[in-house]
PDB file of C-alpha atoms in Angstrom:
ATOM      1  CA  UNK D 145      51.423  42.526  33.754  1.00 35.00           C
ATOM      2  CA  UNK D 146      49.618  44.854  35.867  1.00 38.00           C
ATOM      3  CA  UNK D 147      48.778  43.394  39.800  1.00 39.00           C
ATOM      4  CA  UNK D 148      45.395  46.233  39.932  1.00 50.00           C
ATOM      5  CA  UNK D 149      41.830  44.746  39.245  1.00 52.00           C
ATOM      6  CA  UNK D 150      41.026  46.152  35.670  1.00 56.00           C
ATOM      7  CA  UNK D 151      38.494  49.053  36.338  1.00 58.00           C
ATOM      8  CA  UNK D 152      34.667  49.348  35.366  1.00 64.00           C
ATOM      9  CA  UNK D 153      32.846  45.889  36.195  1.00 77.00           C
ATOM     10  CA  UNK D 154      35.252  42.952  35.508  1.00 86.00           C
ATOM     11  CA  UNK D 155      33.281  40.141  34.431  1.00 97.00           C
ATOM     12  CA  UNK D 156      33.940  36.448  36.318  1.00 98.00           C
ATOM     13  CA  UNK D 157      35.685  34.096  34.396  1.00 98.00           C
ATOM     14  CA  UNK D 158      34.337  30.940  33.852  1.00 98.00           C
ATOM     15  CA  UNK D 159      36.955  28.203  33.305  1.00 99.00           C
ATOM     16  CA  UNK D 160      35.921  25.272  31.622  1.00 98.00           C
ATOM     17  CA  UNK D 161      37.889  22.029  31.379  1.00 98.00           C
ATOM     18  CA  UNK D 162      38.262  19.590  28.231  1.00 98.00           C
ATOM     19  CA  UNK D 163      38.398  15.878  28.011  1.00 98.00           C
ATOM     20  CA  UNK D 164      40.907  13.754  29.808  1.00 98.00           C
ATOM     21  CA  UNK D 165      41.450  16.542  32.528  1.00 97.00           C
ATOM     22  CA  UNK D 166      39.490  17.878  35.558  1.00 97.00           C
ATOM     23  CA  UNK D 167      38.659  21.614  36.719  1.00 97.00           C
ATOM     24  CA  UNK D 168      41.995  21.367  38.791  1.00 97.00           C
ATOM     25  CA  UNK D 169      44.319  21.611  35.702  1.00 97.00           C
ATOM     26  CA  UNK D 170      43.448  25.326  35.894  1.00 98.00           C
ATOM     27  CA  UNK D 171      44.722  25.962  39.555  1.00 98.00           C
ATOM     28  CA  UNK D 172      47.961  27.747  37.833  1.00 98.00           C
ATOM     29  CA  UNK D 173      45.661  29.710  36.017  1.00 98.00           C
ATOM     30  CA  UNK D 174      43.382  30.447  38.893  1.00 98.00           C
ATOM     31  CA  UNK D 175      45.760  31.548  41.202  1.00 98.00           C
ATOM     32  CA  UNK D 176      47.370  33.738  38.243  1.00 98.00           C
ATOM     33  CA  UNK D 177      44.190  35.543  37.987  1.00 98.00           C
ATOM     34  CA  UNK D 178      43.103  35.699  41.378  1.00 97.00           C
ATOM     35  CA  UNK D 179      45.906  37.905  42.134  1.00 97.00           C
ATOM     36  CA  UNK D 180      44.923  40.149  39.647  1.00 96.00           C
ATOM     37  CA  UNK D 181      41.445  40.224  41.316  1.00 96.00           C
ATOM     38  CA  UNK D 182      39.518  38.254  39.079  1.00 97.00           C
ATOM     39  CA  UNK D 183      36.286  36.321  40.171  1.00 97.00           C
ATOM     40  CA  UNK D 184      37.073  32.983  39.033  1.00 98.00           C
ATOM     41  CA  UNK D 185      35.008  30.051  38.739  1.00 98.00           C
ATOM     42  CA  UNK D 186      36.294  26.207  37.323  1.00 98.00           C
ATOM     43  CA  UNK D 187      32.775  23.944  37.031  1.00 98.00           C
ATOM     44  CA  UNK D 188      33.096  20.453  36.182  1.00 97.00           C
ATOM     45  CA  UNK D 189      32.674  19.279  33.101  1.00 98.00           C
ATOM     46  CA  UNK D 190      30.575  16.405  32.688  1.00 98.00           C
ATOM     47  CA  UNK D 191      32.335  15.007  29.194  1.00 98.00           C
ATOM     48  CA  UNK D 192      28.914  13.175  27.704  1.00 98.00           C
ATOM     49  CA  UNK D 193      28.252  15.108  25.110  1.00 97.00           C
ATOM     50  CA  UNK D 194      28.493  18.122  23.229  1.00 98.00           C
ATOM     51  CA  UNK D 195      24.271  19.496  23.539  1.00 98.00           C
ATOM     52  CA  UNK D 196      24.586  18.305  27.823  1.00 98.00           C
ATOM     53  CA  UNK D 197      27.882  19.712  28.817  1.00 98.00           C
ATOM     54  CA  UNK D 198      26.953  23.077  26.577  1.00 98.00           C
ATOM     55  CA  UNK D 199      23.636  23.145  27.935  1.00 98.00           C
ATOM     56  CA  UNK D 200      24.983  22.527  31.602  1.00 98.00           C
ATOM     57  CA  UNK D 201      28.183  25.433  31.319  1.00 98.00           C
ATOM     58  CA  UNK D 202      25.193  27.932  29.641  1.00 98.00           C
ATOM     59  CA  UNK D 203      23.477  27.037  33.168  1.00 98.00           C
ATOM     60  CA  UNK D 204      26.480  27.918  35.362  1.00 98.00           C
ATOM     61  CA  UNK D 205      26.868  31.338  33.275  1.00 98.00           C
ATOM     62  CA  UNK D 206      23.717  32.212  33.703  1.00 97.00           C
ATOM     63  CA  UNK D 207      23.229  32.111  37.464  1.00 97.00           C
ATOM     64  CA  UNK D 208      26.011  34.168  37.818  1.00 97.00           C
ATOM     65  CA  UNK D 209      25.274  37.720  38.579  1.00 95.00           C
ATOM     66  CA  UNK D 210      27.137  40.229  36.263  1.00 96.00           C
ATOM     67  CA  UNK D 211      28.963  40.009  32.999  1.00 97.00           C
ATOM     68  CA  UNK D 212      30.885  36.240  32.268  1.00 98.00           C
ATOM     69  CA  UNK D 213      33.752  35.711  29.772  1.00 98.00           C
ATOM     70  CA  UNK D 214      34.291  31.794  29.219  1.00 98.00           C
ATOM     71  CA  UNK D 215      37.206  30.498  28.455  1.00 99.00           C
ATOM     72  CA  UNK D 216      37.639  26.771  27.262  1.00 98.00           C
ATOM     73  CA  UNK D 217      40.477  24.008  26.552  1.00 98.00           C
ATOM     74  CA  UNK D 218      40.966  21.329  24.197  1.00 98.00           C
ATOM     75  CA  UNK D 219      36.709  20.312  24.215  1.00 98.00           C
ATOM     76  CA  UNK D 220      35.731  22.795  26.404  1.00 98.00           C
ATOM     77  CA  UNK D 221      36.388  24.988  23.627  1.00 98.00           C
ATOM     78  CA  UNK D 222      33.685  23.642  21.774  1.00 98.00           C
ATOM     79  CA  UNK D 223      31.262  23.666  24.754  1.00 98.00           C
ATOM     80  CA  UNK D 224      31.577  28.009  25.172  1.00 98.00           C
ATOM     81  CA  UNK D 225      31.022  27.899  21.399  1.00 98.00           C
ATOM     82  CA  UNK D 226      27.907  26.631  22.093  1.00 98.00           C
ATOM     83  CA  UNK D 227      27.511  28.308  25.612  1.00 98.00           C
ATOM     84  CA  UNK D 228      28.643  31.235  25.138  1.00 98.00           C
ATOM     85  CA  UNK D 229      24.704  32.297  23.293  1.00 97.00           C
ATOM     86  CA  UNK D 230      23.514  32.877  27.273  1.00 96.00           C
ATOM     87  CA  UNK D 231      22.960  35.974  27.583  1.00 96.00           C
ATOM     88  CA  UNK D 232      25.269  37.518  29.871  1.00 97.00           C
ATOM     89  CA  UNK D 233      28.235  35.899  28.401  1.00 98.00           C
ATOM     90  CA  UNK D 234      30.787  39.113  26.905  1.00 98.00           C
ATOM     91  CA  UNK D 235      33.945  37.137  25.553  1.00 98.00           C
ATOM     92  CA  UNK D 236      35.407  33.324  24.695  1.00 98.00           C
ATOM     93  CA  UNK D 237      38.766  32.609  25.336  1.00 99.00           C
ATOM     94  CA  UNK D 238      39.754  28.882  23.551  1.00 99.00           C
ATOM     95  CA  UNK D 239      43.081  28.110  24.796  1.00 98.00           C
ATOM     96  CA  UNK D 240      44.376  24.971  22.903  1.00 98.00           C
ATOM     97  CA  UNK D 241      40.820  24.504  21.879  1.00 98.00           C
ATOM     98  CA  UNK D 242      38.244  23.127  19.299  1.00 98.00           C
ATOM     99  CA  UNK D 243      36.505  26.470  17.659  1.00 98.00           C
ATOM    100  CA  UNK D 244      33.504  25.338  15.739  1.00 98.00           C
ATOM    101  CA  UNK D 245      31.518  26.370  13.442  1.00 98.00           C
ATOM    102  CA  UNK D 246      27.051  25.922  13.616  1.00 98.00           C
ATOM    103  CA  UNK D 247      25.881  22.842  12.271  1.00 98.00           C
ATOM    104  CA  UNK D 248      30.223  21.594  12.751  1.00 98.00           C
ATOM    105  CA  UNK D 249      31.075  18.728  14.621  1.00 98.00           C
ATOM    106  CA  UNK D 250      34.629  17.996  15.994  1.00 98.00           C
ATOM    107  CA  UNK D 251      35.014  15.015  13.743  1.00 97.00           C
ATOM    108  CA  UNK D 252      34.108  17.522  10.888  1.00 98.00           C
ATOM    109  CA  UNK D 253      36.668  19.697  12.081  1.00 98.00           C
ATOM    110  CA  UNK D 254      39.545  17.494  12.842  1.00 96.00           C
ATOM    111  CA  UNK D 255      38.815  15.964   9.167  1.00 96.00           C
ATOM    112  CA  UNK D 256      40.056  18.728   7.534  1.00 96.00           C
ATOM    113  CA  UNK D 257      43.523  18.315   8.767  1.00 97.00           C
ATOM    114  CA  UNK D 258      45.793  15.605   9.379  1.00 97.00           C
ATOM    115  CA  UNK D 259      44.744  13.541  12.301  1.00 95.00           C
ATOM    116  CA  UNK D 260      47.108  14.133  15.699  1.00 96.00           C
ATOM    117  CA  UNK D 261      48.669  10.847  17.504  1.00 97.00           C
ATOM    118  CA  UNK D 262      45.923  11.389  19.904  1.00 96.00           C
ATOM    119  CA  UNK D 263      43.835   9.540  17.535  1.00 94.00           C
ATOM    120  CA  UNK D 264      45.711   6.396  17.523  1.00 96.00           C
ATOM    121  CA  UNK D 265      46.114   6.197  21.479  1.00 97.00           C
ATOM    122  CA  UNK D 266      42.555   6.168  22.430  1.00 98.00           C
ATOM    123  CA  UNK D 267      41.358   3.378  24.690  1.00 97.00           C
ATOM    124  CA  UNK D 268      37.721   2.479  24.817  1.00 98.00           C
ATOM    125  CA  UNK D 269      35.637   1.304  27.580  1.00 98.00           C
ATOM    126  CA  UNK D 270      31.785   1.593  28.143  1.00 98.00           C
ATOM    127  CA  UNK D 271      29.840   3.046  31.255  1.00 97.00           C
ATOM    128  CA  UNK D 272      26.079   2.654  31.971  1.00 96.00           C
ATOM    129  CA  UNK D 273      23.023   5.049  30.400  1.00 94.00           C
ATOM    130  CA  UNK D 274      19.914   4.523  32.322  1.00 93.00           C
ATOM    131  CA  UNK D 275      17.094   3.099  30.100  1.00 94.00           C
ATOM    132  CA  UNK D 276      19.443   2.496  27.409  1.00 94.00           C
ATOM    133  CA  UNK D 277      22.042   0.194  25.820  1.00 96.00           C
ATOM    134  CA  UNK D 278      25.392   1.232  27.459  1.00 97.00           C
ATOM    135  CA  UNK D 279      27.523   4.078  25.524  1.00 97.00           C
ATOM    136  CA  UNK D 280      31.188   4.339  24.951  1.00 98.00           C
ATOM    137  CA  UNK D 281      33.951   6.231  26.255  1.00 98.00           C
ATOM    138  CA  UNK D 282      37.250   6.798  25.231  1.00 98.00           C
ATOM    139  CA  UNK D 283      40.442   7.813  27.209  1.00 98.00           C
ATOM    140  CA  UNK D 284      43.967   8.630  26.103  1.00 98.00           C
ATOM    141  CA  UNK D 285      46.165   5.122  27.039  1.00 97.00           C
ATOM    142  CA  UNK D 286      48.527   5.975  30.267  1.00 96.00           C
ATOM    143  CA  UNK D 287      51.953   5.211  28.550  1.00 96.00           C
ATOM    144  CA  UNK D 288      51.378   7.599  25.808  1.00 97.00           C
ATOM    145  CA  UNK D 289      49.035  10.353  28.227  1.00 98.00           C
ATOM    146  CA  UNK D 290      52.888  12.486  28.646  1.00 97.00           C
ATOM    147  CA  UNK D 291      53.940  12.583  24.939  1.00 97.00           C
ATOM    148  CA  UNK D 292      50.928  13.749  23.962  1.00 97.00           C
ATOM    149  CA  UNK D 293      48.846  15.543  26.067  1.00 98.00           C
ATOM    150  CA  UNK D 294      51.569  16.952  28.333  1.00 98.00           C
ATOM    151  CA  UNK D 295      54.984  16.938  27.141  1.00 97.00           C
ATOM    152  CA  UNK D 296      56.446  20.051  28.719  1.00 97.00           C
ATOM    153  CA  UNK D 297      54.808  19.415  32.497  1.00 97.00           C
ATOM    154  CA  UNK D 298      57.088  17.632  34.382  1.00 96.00           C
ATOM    155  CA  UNK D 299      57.555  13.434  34.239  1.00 94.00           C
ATOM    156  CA  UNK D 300      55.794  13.388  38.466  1.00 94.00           C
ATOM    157  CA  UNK D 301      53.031  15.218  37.225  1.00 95.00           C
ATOM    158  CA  UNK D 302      52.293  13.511  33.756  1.00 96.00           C
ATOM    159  CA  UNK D 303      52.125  10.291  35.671  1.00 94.00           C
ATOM    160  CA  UNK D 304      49.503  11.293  37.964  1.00 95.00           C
ATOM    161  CA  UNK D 305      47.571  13.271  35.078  1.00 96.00           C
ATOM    162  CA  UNK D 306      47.132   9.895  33.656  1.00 97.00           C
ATOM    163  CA  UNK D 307      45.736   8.122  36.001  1.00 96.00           C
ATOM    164  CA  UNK D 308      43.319  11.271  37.098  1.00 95.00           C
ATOM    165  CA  UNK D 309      42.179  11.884  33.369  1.00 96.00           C
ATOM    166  CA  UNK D 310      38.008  11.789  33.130  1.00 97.00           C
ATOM    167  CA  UNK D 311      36.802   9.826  29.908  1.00 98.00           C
ATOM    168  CA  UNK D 312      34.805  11.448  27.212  1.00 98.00           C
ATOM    169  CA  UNK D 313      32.282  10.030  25.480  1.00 98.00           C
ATOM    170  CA  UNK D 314      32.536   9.375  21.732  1.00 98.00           C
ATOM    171  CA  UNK D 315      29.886  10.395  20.679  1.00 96.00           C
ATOM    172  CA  UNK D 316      30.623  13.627  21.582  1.00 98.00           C
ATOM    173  CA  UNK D 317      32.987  13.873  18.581  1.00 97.00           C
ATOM    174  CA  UNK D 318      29.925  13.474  15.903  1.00 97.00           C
ATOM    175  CA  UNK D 319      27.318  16.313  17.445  1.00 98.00           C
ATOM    176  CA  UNK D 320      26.618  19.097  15.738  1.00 98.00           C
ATOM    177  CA  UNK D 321      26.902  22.736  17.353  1.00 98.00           C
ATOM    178  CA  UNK D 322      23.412  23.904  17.598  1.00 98.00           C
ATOM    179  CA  UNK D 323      25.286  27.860  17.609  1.00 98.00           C
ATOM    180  CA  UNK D 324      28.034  29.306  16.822  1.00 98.00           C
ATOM    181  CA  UNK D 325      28.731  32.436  19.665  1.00 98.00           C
ATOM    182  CA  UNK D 326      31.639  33.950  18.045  1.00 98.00           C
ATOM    183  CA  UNK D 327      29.317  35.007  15.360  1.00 98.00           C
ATOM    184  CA  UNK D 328      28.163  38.176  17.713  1.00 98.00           C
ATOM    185  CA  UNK D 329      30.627  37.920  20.961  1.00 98.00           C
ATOM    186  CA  UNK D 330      34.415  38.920  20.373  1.00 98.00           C
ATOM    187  CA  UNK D 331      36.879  35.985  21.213  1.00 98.00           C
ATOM    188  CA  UNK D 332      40.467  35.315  21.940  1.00 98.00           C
ATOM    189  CA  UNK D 333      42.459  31.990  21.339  1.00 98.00           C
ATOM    190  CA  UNK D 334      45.822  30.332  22.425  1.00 98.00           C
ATOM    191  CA  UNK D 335      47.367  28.372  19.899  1.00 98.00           C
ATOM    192  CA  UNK D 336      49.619  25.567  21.206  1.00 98.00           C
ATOM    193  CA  UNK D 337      52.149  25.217  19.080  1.00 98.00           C
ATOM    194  CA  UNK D 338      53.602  21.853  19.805  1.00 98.00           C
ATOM    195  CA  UNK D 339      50.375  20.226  20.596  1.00 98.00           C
ATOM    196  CA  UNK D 340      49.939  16.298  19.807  1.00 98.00           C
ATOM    197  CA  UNK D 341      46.304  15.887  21.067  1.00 98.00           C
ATOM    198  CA  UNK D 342      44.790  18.282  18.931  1.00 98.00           C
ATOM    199  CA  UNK D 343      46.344  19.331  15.523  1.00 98.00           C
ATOM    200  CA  UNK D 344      47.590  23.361  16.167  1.00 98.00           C
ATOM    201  CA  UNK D 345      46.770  23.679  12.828  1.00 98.00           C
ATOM    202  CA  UNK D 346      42.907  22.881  13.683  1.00 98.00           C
ATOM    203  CA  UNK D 347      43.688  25.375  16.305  1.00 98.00           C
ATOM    204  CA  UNK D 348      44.697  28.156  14.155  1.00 98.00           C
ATOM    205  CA  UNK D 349      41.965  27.518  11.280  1.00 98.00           C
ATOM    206  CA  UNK D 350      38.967  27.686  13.966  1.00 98.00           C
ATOM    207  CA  UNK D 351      40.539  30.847  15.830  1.00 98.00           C
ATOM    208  CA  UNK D 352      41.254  32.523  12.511  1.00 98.00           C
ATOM    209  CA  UNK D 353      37.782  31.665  11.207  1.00 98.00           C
ATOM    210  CA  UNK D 354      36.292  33.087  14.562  1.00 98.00           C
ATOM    211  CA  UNK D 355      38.408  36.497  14.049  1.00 98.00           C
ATOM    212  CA  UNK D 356      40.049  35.516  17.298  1.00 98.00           C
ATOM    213  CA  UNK D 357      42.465  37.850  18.960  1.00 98.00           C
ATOM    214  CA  UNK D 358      45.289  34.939  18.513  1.00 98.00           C
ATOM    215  CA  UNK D 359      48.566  33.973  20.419  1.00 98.00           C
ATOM    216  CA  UNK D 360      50.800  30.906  19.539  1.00 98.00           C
ATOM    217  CA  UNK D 361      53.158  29.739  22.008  1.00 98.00           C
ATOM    218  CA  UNK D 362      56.224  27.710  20.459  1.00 96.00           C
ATOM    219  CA  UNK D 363      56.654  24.712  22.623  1.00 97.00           C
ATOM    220  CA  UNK D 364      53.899  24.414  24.561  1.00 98.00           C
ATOM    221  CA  UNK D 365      51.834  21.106  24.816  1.00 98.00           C
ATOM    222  CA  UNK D 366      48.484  20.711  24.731  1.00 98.00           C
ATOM    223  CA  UNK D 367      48.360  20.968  28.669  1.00 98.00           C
ATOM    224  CA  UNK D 368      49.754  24.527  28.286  1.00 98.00           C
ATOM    225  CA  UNK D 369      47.145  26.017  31.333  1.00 98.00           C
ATOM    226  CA  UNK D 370      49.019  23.643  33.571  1.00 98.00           C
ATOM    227  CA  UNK D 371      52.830  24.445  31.789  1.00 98.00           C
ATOM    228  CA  UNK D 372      52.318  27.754  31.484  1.00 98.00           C
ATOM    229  CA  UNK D 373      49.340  28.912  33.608  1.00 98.00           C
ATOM    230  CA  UNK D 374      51.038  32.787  33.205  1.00 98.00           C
ATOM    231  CA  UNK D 375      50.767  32.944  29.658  1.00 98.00           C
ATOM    232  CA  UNK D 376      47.308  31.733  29.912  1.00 98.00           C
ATOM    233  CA  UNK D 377      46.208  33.930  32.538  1.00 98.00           C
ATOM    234  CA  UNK D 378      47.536  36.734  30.375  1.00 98.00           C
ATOM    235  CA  UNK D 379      45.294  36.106  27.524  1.00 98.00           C
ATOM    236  CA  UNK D 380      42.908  35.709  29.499  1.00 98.00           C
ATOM    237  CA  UNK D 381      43.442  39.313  31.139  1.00 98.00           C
ATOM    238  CA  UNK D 382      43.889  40.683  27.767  1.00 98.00           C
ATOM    239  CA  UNK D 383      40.095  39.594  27.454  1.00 98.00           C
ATOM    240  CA  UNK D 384      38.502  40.837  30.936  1.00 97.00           C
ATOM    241  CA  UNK D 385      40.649  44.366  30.154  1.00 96.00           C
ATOM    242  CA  UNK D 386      39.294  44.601  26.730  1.00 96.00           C
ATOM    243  CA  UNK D 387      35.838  44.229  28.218  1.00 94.00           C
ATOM    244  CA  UNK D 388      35.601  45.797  31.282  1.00 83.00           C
TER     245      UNK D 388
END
């Protein structure tokens, strides 16, 4: 892996965060790329709702002066899909990520595969909307956060991941993408091959579908940008090279 900034006008990279997780699980990844050069950027993710958190990431993209590629995890994944229509976004990079499809919701997706444990280990609670009846949110329960969201980071870290993870809300998992922008921008995808939150083989149909530029990693959880923030970071260079 070359240390050089790639050459023309690299584009910033946009990180965005799924459910359960905050903008710093990308710090491996961030400092792997900043050492190639790479303007880097990791926004929070609000996590309440697919049309708000897309509509807030296309924001962030578009104040940003020069070419963007985003790159999402797990949810976030679905977000860029969405996102990635503003107009000076040039790449999508879903690492462990939901790639849908206009008009698809996650649910959709998921359904056409076995369901992962995640499923099953979802705790609910309910937080306030103003004007409104209160919504719900789910989170993945604490004792079973390291089997299946992180099972190659070490035990330490699991244990604080699981107290630090951000709820999403369900009813995230039944909106519709209003756009699809793989259709018209080239994309790139990670699929973890021993994930347990997110079927890899919902990874690999969505990235295939997308005509991703596709990597598998054997082993790697579904918290691979924290477990292996290199391999990330490559893929991701692979991207900014192929466009700059």
């Amino acid at each position: 892996m070359a240390s050089s900034t790639p050459p023309g006008n690299p584009p910033t990279v946009v990180l965005v965060h799924g459910a359960f997780a905050d903008a710093a699980s990308w710090s491996g990844v961030i400092a792997e790329l900043r050492e190639h050069g790479i303007a880097v950027l990791a926004p929070p993710n609000p996590l309440r709702g697919l049309a708000a958190d897309a509509a807030y990431i296309a924001s962030v993209a578009a104040q940003i002066d020069g070419p963007v590629i985003l790159v999402g995890h797990s949810y976030g994944g679905a977000l860029i899909t969405v996102a990635g229509t503003a107009e000076n976004v040039v790449g999508l990079v879903y690492v462990a990520a939901y790639v849908l499809e206009e008009g698809e919701s996650l649910g959709e997706l998921q359904g056409r595969f076995p369901l992962s444990p995640l499923v099953s280990n979802l705790k609910q609670a309910t937080y306030p909307v103003a004007g409104a009846a209160p919504a719900t949110e789910v989170t993945i329960v604490p004792e079973a956060f390291p089997e299946i969201f992180a099972a190659d980071v070490p035990a330490a870290t699991t244990q604080v991941l699981a107290l630090a993870q951000r709820p999403l809300a369900a009813a995230a998992f039944e909106e519709k993408a209003a756009a699809a922008a793989w259709h018209t921008t080239p994309a790139w995808a990670l699929v973890a091959g021993a994930d347990r939150a997110i079927n890899p083989e919902v990874e690999r149909f969505g990235a295939e579908r997308a005509g991703a530029t596709v990597v598998e990693l054997d082993g790697a959880s579904h918290a691979v940008a924290v477990s292996r923030p290199k391999d990330v970071a490559g893929l991701i260079l692979d991207a900014v090279r192929a466009i700059a």
